[in-house]
Amino acid sequence: MSVLNTLKRLLYPVTLLTLVALLSIGLSILAIYKGFALESPAIIYPIVAVPTTLFILCLYTIDRFLVNRIKYCQLMLAELVLLMGGYLWYGYSSSSTDIHIETDEDYIFVLYDATENSMDNFSRKRLFGKEWLVTGNIVHLNPSLISRNDIRILPPENWMGIYEENGKYFYQGGSISYSYKLRSRQANEYKRTQQTYIDSLLTLVLR
């Protein structure tokens, strides 16, 4: 009976944070399982999920303190505003501008030489993000975008490893900034990471 009374005190009356806390605990358990059961990159799941759940549980502790001290409707309204604000903040802070590459080639060039507004090629993704699907291994972007840290170049999903080189290529009296991505684990990978080889590819691409 004491266990039931404890659960009742912890869960009743049910608020929005009650549902969020329970969902967060479930997702954390799933994240921990994936983090240790799958390949090493999946370890990021529990690293992100567990601290987030602990933060939500701290908020839930405050919720349990307030639930019998202020009106229920006021608490629900405050939590609704809090959750909406948290959702918008997370969506904005985690948003990105993604360029998805689909190609059968094993290298990608992103050339910052376009004269038009490259952002016109992107479509909206969720609330704040943008994405652009490119079929081919050459992407032309406006030079003004080179300093944007939110732009992600996403190669084909079957690329298990990536070599990346950023630099400038001197061309027709000027220079073009570029990003070179090579699908690694190739037989001639070392040769294809040398600057002379990269320059020769750029000469063919810009011909």
Coordinates of C-alpha atoms in Angstrom, one line a residue:
M1 CA 0.0 0.0 0.0
S2 CA 2.9 2.4 0.8
V3 CA 4.3 1.9 -2.7
L4 CA 0.9 2.8 -4.2
N5 CA 0.7 5.9 -2.0
T6 CA 4.2 6.9 -3.1
L7 CA 3.3 6.5 -6.7
K8 CA 0.1 8.5 -6.2
R9 CA 2.1 11.3 -4.7
L10 CA 4.6 11.2 -7.5
L11 CA 2.1 11.0 -10.4
Y12 CA -1.2 12.6 -9.2
P13 CA -2.5 15.0 -10.2
V14 CA -1.2 14.4 -13.7
T15 CA 0.3 17.5 -15.3
L16 CA 2.1 18.1 -18.6
L17 CA 5.4 17.6 -16.9
T18 CA 4.2 14.2 -15.6
L19 CA 3.8 13.0 -19.2
V20 CA 7.0 14.6 -20.4
A21 CA 9.0 13.1 -17.5
L22 CA 7.6 9.6 -18.1
L23 CA 8.3 9.9 -21.9
S24 CA 11.8 11.2 -21.2
I25 CA 12.6 8.3 -18.9
G26 CA 11.5 5.8 -21.5
L27 CA 13.5 7.5 -24.2
S28 CA 16.6 7.6 -22.0
I29 CA 16.3 3.9 -21.3
L30 CA 16.1 3.3 -25.1
A31 CA 19.0 5.6 -25.7
I32 CA 21.2 3.8 -23.2
Y33 CA 20.4 0.5 -24.8
K34 CA 21.2 1.8 -28.3
G35 CA 24.4 3.5 -27.0
F36 CA 25.8 0.3 -25.7
A37 CA 24.3 -2.2 -28.2
L38 CA 25.0 -0.5 -31.5
E39 CA 28.2 0.8 -33.1
S40 CA 30.3 3.5 -31.4
P41 CA 28.7 6.6 -32.9
A42 CA 25.4 5.7 -31.2
I43 CA 27.0 6.5 -27.8
I44 CA 25.9 10.1 -28.4
Y45 CA 22.3 9.0 -27.7
P46 CA 22.7 8.5 -23.9
I47 CA 25.2 11.4 -23.7
V48 CA 22.4 13.7 -24.9
A49 CA 19.3 11.9 -23.5
V50 CA 20.5 11.3 -19.9
P51 CA 21.4 14.9 -18.9
T52 CA 18.2 16.1 -20.6
T53 CA 16.1 13.6 -18.6
L54 CA 17.8 14.7 -15.3
F55 CA 17.0 18.3 -16.1
I56 CA 13.4 17.4 -16.8
L57 CA 13.2 15.5 -13.5
C58 CA 14.5 18.6 -11.7
L59 CA 11.7 20.6 -13.3
Y60 CA 9.3 17.8 -12.3
T61 CA 10.4 18.1 -8.6
I62 CA 9.4 21.7 -8.7
D63 CA 6.1 20.7 -10.4
R64 CA 5.3 18.3 -7.5
F65 CA 6.1 21.1 -5.0
L66 CA 3.8 23.6 -6.8
V67 CA 0.9 21.3 -7.7
N68 CA -0.8 21.6 -4.4
R69 CA 0.1 25.2 -3.8
I70 CA -1.3 27.0 -6.8
K71 CA -4.3 26.5 -8.9
Y72 CA -4.2 23.5 -11.3
C73 CA -5.2 25.5 -14.3
Q74 CA -2.5 28.1 -13.7
L75 CA 0.2 25.4 -13.3
M76 CA -0.9 23.7 -16.5
L77 CA -0.9 27.0 -18.4
A78 CA 2.6 27.8 -17.0
E79 CA 3.9 24.4 -18.0
L80 CA 2.4 24.7 -21.5
V81 CA 4.2 28.0 -22.0
L82 CA 7.4 26.5 -20.7
L83 CA 7.2 23.4 -22.9
M84 CA 6.4 25.5 -26.0
G85 CA 9.3 27.8 -25.3
G86 CA 11.6 24.9 -24.7
Y87 CA 10.5 23.3 -28.0
L88 CA 11.1 26.5 -29.9
W89 CA 14.4 27.1 -28.3
Y90 CA 15.6 23.5 -29.0
G91 CA 14.3 23.6 -32.6
Y92 CA 16.1 26.9 -33.2
S93 CA 19.4 25.9 -31.5
S94 CA 19.6 22.5 -33.2
S95 CA 18.5 23.6 -36.6
S96 CA 20.8 23.2 -39.6
T97 CA 21.0 23.9 -43.3
D98 CA 21.7 20.5 -44.9
I99 CA 22.9 19.6 -48.4
H100 CA 22.2 16.0 -49.1
I101 CA 24.4 14.5 -51.8
E102 CA 23.3 11.6 -53.9
T103 CA 26.1 10.4 -56.3
D104 CA 27.8 7.2 -57.5
E105 CA 31.1 9.0 -57.5
D106 CA 33.5 8.6 -54.6
Y107 CA 34.4 12.2 -54.2
I108 CA 32.5 15.5 -53.7
F109 CA 33.5 19.1 -54.4
V110 CA 31.8 22.0 -52.8
L111 CA 32.9 25.1 -54.8
Y112 CA 32.2 28.6 -53.4
D113 CA 32.0 30.2 -56.8
A114 CA 28.3 30.7 -57.5
T115 CA 27.0 34.2 -58.3
E116 CA 23.4 33.6 -57.6
N117 CA 21.7 33.4 -54.2
S118 CA 22.3 29.7 -53.2
M119 CA 19.7 29.8 -50.5
D120 CA 17.0 29.8 -53.2
N121 CA 17.8 26.2 -53.8
F122 CA 16.9 25.1 -50.2
S123 CA 13.5 24.1 -49.0
R124 CA 12.3 24.3 -45.4
K125 CA 12.9 21.4 -43.1
R126 CA 10.8 21.3 -40.0
L127 CA 10.4 24.7 -38.3
F128 CA 13.8 26.4 -38.6
G129 CA 16.0 24.1 -40.7
K130 CA 16.6 24.0 -44.5
E131 CA 17.7 21.3 -46.9
W132 CA 18.7 20.8 -50.5
L133 CA 19.0 17.5 -52.3
V134 CA 21.8 17.5 -54.9
T135 CA 22.1 14.7 -57.5
G136 CA 25.7 14.8 -58.5
N137 CA 29.1 15.3 -56.8
I138 CA 29.7 19.0 -57.6
V139 CA 28.0 21.7 -55.5
H140 CA 28.2 25.4 -56.3
L141 CA 27.6 27.8 -53.4
N142 CA 27.8 31.5 -53.1
P143 CA 31.1 32.7 -51.5
S144 CA 29.1 34.4 -48.8
L145 CA 28.1 31.1 -47.3
I146 CA 31.7 29.9 -46.6
S147 CA 31.6 31.3 -43.0
R148 CA 28.2 29.8 -42.1
N149 CA 28.8 27.1 -39.5
D150 CA 25.2 25.7 -39.7
I151 CA 25.6 24.4 -43.3
R152 CA 26.3 20.7 -43.4
I153 CA 27.4 18.7 -46.4
L154 CA 26.0 15.2 -46.0
P155 CA 27.5 12.6 -48.4
P156 CA 25.7 9.4 -49.4
E157 CA 24.8 7.2 -46.4
N158 CA 26.9 4.3 -47.7
W159 CA 30.1 6.3 -47.2
M160 CA 31.5 4.7 -44.0
G161 CA 34.6 7.0 -43.8
I162 CA 35.4 10.4 -45.2
Y163 CA 38.6 12.3 -45.9
E164 CA 38.0 16.1 -46.1
E165 CA 40.3 18.9 -47.3
N166 CA 39.4 22.6 -47.5
G167 CA 41.4 25.1 -49.4
K168 CA 41.7 27.7 -52.2
Y169 CA 42.2 27.0 -55.8
F170 CA 43.8 29.7 -57.9
Y171 CA 41.9 30.0 -61.1
Q172 CA 41.8 32.6 -63.9
G173 CA 43.6 35.3 -61.9
G174 CA 41.5 34.8 -58.8
S175 CA 40.8 32.1 -56.2
I176 CA 37.9 29.8 -55.4
S177 CA 37.4 28.3 -52.0
Y178 CA 36.5 24.7 -52.0
S179 CA 35.7 21.7 -49.8
Y180 CA 36.9 18.3 -51.0
K181 CA 35.4 15.1 -49.6
L182 CA 36.7 11.7 -50.5
R183 CA 35.1 8.4 -49.7
S184 CA 37.9 6.8 -47.7
R185 CA 39.0 3.2 -47.5
Q186 CA 39.8 3.2 -51.2
A187 CA 42.8 1.3 -52.6
N188 CA 44.4 4.5 -53.9
E189 CA 43.3 6.8 -51.1
Y190 CA 46.7 8.2 -50.2
K191 CA 47.3 9.3 -53.8
R192 CA 43.9 11.0 -54.0
T193 CA 44.5 13.0 -50.8
Q194 CA 47.6 14.8 -52.3
Q195 CA 47.2 18.4 -53.2
T196 CA 48.5 17.8 -56.8
Y197 CA 45.7 15.2 -57.4
I198 CA 43.1 17.5 -55.9
D199 CA 44.2 20.4 -58.1
S200 CA 44.1 18.2 -61.2
L201 CA 40.5 17.2 -60.3
L202 CA 39.6 20.9 -59.9
T203 CA 41.1 21.7 -63.3
L204 CA 38.8 19.1 -64.9
V205 CA 35.7 20.2 -62.9
L206 CA 36.2 23.9 -63.8
R207 CA 37.1 23.3 -67.4

